[in-house]
Short mmCIF file of C-alpha atoms and ligand atoms in Angstrom, two decimals:
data_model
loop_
_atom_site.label_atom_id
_atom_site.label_comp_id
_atom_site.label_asym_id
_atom_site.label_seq_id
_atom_site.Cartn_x
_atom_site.Cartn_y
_atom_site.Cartn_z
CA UNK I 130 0.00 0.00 0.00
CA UNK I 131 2.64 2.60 0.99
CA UNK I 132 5.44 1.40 -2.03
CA UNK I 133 1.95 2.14 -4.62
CA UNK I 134 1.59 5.51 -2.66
CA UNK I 135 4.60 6.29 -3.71
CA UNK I 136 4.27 4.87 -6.73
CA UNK I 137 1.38 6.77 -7.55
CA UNK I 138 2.99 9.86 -6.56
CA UNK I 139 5.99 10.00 -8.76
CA UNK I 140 3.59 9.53 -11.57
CA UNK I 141 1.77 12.57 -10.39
CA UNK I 142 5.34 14.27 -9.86
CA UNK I 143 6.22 13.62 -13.50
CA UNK I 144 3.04 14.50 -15.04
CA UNK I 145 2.82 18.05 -13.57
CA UNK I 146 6.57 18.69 -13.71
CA UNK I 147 5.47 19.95 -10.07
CA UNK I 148 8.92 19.69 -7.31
CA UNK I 149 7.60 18.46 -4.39
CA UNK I 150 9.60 16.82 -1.22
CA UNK I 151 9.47 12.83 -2.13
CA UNK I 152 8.54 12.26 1.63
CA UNK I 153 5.08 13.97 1.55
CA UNK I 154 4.20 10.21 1.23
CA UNK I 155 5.55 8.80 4.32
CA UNK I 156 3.00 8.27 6.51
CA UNK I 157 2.55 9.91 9.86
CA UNK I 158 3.51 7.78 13.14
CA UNK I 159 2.94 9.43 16.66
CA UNK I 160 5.79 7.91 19.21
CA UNK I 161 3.90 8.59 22.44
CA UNK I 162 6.83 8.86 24.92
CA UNK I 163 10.48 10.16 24.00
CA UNK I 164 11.73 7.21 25.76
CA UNK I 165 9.90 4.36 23.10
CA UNK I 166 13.96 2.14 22.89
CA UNK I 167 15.60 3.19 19.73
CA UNK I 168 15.81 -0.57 17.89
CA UNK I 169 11.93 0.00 17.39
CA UNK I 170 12.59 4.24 15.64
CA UNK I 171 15.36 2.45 13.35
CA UNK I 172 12.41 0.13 12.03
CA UNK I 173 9.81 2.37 11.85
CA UNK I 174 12.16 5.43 10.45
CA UNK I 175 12.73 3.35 7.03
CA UNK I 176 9.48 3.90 6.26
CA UNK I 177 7.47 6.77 7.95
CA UNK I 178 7.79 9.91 9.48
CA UNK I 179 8.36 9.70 13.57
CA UNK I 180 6.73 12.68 15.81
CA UNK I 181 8.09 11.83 19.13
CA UNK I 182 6.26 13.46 22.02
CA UNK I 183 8.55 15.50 24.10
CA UNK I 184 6.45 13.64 27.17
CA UNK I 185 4.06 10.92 27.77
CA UNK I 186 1.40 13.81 29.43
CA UNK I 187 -1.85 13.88 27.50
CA UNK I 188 -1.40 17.38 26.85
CA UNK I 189 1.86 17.07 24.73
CA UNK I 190 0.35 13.99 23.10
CA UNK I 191 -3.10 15.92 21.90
CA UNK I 192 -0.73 18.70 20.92
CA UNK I 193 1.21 16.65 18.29
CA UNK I 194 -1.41 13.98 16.90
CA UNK I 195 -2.79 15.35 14.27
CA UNK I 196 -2.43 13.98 11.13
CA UNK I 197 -1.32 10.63 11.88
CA UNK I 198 -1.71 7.59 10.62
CA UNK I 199 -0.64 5.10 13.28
CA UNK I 200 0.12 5.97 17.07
CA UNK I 201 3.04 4.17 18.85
CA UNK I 202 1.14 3.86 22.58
CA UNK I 203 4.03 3.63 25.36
CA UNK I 204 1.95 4.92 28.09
CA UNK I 205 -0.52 4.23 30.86
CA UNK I 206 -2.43 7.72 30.25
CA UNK I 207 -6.06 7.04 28.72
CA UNK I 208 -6.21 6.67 25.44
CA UNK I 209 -9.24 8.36 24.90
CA UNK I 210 -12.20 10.03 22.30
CA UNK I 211 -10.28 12.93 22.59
CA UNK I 212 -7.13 12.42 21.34
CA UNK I 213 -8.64 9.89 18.59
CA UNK I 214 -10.74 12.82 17.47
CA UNK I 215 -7.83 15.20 17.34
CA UNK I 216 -5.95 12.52 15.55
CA UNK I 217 -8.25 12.89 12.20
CA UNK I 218 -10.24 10.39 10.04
CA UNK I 219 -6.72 8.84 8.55
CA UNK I 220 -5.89 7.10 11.77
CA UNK I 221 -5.45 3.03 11.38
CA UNK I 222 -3.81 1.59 14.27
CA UNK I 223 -3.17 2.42 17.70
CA UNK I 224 -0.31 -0.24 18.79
CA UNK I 225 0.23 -0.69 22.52
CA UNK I 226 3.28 -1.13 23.97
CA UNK I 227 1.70 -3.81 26.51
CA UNK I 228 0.18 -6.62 26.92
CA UNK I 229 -2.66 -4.98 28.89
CA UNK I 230 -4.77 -2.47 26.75
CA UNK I 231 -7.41 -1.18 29.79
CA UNK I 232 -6.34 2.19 29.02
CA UNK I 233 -7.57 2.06 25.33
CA UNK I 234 -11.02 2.95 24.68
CA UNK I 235 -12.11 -0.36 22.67
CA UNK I 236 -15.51 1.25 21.72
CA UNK I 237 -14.58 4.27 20.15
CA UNK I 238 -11.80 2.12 18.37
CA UNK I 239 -14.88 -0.20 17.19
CA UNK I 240 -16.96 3.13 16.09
CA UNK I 241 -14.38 4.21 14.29
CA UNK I 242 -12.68 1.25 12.51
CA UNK I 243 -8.94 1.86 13.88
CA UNK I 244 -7.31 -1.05 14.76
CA UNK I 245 -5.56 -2.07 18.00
CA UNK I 246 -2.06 -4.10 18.93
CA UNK I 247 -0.48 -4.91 21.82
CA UNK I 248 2.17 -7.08 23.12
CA UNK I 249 1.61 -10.44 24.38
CA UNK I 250 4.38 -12.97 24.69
CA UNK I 251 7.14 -11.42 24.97
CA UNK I 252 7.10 -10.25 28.11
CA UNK I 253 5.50 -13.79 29.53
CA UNK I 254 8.57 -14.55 31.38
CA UNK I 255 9.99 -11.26 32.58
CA UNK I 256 6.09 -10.67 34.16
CA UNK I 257 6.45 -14.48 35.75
CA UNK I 258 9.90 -13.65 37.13
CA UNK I 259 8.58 -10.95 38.78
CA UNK I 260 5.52 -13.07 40.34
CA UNK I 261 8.31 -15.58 41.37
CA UNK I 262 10.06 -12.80 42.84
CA UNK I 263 6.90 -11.38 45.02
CA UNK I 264 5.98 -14.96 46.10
CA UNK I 265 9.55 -15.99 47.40
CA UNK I 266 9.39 -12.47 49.22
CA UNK I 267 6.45 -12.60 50.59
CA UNK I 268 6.81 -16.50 51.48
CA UNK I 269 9.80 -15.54 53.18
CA UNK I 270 9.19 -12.20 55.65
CA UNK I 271 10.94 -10.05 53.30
CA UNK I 272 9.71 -6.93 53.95
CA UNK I 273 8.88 -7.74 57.63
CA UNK I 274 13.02 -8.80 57.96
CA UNK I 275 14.11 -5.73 56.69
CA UNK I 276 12.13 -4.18 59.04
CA UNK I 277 13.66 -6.05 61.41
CA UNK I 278 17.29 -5.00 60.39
CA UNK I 279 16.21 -1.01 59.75
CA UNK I 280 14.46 -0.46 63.14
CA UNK I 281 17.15 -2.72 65.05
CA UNK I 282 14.96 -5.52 66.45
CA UNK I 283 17.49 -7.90 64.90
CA UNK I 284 18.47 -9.37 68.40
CA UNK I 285 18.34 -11.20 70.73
CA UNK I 286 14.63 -13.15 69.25
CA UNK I 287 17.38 -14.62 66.62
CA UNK I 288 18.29 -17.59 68.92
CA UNK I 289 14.14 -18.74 68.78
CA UNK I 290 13.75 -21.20 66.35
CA UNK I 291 10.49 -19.88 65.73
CA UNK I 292 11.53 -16.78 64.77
CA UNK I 293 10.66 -15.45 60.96
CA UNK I 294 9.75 -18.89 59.95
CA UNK I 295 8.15 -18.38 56.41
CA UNK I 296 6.10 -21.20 54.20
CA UNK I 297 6.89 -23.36 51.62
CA UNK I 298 6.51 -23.38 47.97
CA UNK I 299 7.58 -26.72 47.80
CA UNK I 300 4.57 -29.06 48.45
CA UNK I 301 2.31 -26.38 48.36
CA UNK I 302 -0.98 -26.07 46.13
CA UNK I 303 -1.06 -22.91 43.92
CA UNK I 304 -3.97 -21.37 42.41
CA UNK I 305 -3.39 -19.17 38.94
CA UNK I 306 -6.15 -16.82 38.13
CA UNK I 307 -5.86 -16.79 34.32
CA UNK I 308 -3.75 -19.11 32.47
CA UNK I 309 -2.75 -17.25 29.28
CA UNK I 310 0.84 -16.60 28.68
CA UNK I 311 1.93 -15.35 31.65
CA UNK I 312 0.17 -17.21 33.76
CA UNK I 313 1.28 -20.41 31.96
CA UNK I 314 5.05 -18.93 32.39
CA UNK I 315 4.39 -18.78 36.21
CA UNK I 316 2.94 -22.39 36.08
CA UNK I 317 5.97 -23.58 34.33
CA UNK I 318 8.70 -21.82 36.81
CA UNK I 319 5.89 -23.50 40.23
CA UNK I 320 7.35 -26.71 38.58
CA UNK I 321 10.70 -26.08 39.46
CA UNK I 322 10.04 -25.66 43.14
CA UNK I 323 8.31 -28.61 43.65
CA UNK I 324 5.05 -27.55 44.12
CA UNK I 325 2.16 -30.60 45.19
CA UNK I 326 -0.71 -29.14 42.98
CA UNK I 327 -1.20 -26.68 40.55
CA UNK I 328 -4.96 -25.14 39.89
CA UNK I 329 -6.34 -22.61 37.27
CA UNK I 330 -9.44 -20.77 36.68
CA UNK I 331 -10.41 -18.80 33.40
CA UNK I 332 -13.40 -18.60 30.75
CA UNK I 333 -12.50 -22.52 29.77
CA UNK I 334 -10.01 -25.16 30.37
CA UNK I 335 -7.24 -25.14 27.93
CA UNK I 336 -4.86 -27.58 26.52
CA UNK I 337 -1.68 -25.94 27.75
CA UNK I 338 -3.61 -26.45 31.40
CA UNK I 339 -3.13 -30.58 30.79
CA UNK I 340 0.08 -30.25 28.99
CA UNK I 341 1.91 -28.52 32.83
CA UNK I 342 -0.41 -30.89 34.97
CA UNK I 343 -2.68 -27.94 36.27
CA UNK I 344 -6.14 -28.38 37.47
CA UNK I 345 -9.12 -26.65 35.85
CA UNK I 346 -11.28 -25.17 38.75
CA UNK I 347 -13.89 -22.60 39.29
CA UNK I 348 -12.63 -19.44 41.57
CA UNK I 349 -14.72 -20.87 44.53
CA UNK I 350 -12.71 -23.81 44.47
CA UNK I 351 -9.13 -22.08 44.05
CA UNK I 352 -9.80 -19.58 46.35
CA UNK I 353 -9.99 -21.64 49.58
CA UNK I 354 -7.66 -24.36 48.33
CA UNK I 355 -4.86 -22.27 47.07
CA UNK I 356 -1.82 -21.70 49.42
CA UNK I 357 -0.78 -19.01 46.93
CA UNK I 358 -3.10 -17.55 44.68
CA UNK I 359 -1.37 -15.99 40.98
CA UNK I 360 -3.40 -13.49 39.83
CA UNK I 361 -2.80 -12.93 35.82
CA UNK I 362 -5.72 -12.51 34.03
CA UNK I 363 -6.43 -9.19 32.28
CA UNK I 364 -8.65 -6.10 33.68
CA UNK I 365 -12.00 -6.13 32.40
CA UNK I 366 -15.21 -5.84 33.91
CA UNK I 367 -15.71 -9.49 35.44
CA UNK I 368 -12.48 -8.99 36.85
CA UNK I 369 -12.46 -5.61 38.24
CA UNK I 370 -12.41 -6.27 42.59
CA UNK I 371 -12.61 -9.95 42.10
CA UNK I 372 -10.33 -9.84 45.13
CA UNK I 373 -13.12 -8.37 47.59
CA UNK I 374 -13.63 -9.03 51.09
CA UNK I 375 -15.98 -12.19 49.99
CA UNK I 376 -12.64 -13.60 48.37
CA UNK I 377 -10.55 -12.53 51.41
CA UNK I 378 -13.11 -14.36 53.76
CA UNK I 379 -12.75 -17.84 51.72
CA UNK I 380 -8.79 -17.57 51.49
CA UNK I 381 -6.77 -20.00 53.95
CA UNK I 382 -5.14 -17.84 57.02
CA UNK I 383 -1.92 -19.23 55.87
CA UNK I 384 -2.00 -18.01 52.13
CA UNK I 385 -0.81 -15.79 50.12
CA UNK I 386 -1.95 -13.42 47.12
CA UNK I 387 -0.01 -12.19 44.45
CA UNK I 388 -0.69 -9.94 41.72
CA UNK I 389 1.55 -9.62 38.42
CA UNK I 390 -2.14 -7.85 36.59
CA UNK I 391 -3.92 -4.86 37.06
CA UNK I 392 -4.16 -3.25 40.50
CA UNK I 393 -7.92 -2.68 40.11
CA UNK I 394 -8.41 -6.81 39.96
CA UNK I 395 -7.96 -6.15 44.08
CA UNK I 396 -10.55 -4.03 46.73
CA UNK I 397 -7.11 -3.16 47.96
CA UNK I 398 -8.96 -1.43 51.40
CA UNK I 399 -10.67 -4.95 51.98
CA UNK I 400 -7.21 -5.80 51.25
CA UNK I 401 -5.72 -3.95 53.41
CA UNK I 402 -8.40 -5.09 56.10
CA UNK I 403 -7.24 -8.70 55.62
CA UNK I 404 -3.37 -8.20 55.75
CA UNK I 405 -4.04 -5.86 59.10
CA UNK I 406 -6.56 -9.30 60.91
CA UNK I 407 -4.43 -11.41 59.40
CA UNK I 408 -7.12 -12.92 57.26
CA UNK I 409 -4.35 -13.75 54.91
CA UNK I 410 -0.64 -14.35 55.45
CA UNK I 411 0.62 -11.88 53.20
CA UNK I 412 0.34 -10.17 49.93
CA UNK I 413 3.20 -8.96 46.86
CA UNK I 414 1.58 -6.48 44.75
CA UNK I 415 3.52 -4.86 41.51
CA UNK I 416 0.65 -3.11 40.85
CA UNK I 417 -1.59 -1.38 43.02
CA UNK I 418 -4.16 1.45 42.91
CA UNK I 419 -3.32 4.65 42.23
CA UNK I 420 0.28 4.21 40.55
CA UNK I 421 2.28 5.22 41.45
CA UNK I 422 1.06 4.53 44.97
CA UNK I 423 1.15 7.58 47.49
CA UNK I 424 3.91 7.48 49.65
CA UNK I 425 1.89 7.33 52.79
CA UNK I 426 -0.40 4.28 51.58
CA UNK I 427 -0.98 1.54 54.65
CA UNK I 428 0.69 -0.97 52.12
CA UNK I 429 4.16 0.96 52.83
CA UNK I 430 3.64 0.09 56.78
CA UNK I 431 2.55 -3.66 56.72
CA UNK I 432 5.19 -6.22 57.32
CA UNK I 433 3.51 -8.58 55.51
CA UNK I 434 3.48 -6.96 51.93
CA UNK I 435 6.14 -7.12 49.63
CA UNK I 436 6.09 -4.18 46.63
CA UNK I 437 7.25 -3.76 43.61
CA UNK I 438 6.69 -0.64 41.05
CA UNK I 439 5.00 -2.16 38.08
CA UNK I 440 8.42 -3.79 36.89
CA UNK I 441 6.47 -6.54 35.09
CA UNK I 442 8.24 -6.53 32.32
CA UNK I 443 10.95 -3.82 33.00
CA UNK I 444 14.04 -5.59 31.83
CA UNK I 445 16.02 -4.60 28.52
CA UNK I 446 15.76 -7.42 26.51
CA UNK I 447 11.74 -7.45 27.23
CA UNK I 448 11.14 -3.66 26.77
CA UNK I 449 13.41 -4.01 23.51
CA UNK I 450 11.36 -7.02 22.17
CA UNK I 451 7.67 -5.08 22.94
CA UNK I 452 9.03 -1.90 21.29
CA UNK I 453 10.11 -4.00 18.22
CA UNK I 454 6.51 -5.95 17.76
CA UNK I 455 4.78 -2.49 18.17
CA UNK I 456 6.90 -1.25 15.51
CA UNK I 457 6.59 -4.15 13.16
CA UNK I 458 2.76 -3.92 13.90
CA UNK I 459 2.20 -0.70 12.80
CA UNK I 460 4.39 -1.13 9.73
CA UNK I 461 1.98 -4.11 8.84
CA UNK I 462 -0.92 -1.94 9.32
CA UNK I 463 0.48 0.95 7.19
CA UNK I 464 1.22 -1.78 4.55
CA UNK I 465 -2.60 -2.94 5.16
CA UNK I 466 -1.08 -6.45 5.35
CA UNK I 467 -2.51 -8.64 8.81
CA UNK I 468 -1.05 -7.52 12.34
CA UNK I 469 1.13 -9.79 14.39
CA UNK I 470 -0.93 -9.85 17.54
CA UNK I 471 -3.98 -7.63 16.81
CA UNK I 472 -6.52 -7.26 19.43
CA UNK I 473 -10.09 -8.58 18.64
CA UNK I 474 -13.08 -6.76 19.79
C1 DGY H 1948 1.70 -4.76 30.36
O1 DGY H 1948 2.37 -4.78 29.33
O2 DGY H 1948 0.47 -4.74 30.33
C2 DGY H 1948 2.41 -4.80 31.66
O3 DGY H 1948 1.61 -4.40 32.70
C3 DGY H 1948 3.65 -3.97 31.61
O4 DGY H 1948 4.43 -4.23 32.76
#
């Protein structure tokens, strides 16, 4: 589509002798945060012309999207009516630089005909590193033993062999809310640490479920077997405070809940409520409600929560490999050829 553009427009060029830049051709791409990792500009400069927003604020976004043909999303501000309306009629695609697209609004997409991409897969197993990450911390008193060492209570309680004890992964059954690919990547690293049973809930049982030895179950079920509970299935609206105090109430004393997904999955003041009567053993959060989180939130002062900043997939080889499927997406779309991993709504 874009080589018969240009194509087109050289015949034009030659038929009305007129001299016109060769590049008025190149489509329009809006890079929605100056820091998008330069292996995805390379790919996407061969063909099109790059507006990179100074910032990732709305207002410097709106400001420069005009005109454009595809936007390169690398943000967790709305994507709103607003700035598709200020982008014009031309606009295709708007390609995500996440798995998670909760900030996109899907209906005006719909309404309008633009497509949508994100990035699924390749950031499976940075996300389940970082779930492996919050449930050996939280297993294991992290947060509470640094407290221990910061506010010098580190004594003499050392020499009780009851002291700090943590649980096990190891024999332990473990619940995954949503087994797509990154809760199948979690599910693959349980296996390493021995764990007795692995269960899974979703919209159906799926093959990959049989092929790691996990357990299709309904959330009743996983909820008061689990002795950690995975969440990983995506924000929508059956999942929005699926964690409530109902789900806090069925959880074993003893467990524990992470969550690698979307803070709004978890009624994080029934939350909060649980960790404080020790409904629950403990909880490791990399995301949480607002982010970033307020520096005075309850969730700072409770021993038994272990944080993390939304550092899913925040490693170089991960951010690198989203930045280059957003860019190959949107050159797809600009070619009108099929997306690599469009998102169907
Ligand atoms: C995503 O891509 O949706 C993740 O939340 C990023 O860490």
């Amino acid at each position: 589509m874009i080589r018969s553009g240009i194509i087109l427009f050289s015949l034009f060029v030659s038929a009305t002798q007129a001299e016109a830049p060769i590049n008025m051709t190149r489509p329009k791409v809006l890079i929605s945060n100056p820091s998008v990792p330069a292996a995805a500009l390379e790919l996407l400069k061969e063909k099109c012309d790059l507006i990179v927003s100074p910032s990732d604020e709305k207002n410097s976004i709106l400001n420069l999207v005009e005109g454009v043909e595809a936007i390169f999303w690398a943000t967790h501000v709305k994507l709103d009516n607003e700035i598709i309306e200020k982008a014009g009629a031309q606009l295709k695609l708007i390609a995500s630089m996440s798995a998670g697209y909760n900030h996109v609004d899907l209906k005006e997409l719909k309404k309008r005909g633009i497509k949508l991409s994100n990035t699924p897969g390749v950031l499976s197993n940075a996300v389940a590193d970082i779930a492996m990450l919050l449930a050996l911390g939280t297993s294991r008193r992290l947060t509470e033993g640094r407290f221990h060492i910061e506010r010098g209570t580190w004594g003499a309680d050392t020499n009780n062999t009851q002291w700090m004890l943590g649980t096990d992964l190891e024999g332990s059954t473990v619940g995954i809310v949503g087994l797509g690919g990154i809760g199948q990547a979690i599910a693959k690293r349980l296996k390493g640490f021995d764990v007795a049973r692995i269960l899974y809930t979703g919209h159906r049982e799926k093959s990959e479920g049989a092929s790691l030895g996990a357990q299709f179950v309904d959330l009743d079920v996983l909820t008061k077997e689990s002795d950690f509970i995975f969440l990983s299935a995506p924000l929508t609206n059956e999942t929005m405070n699926m964690c409530n105090g109902t789900f806090f109430s069925k959880m074993r004393r003893t467990a524990i809940l992470i969550n690698v997904s979307r803070g709004q999955l978890v009624d994080q003041a029934a939350l909060i409520g649980a960790l404080k009567e020790g409904q629950i053993f403990a909880v490791g959060l990399d995301v949480m409600v607002p982010e970033p989180l307020p520096i005075d939130s309850e969730l700072l002062k409770l021993p038994n929560v272990v944080l993390t900043p939304h550092l899913g997939s925040a490693t170089v080889n991960t951010r690198n490999a989203m930045a280059q499927l957003t860019a190959k997406n949107i050159l797809l779309a600009l070619e009108g050829e099929e997306l690599l991993t469009p998102v169907k709504f």
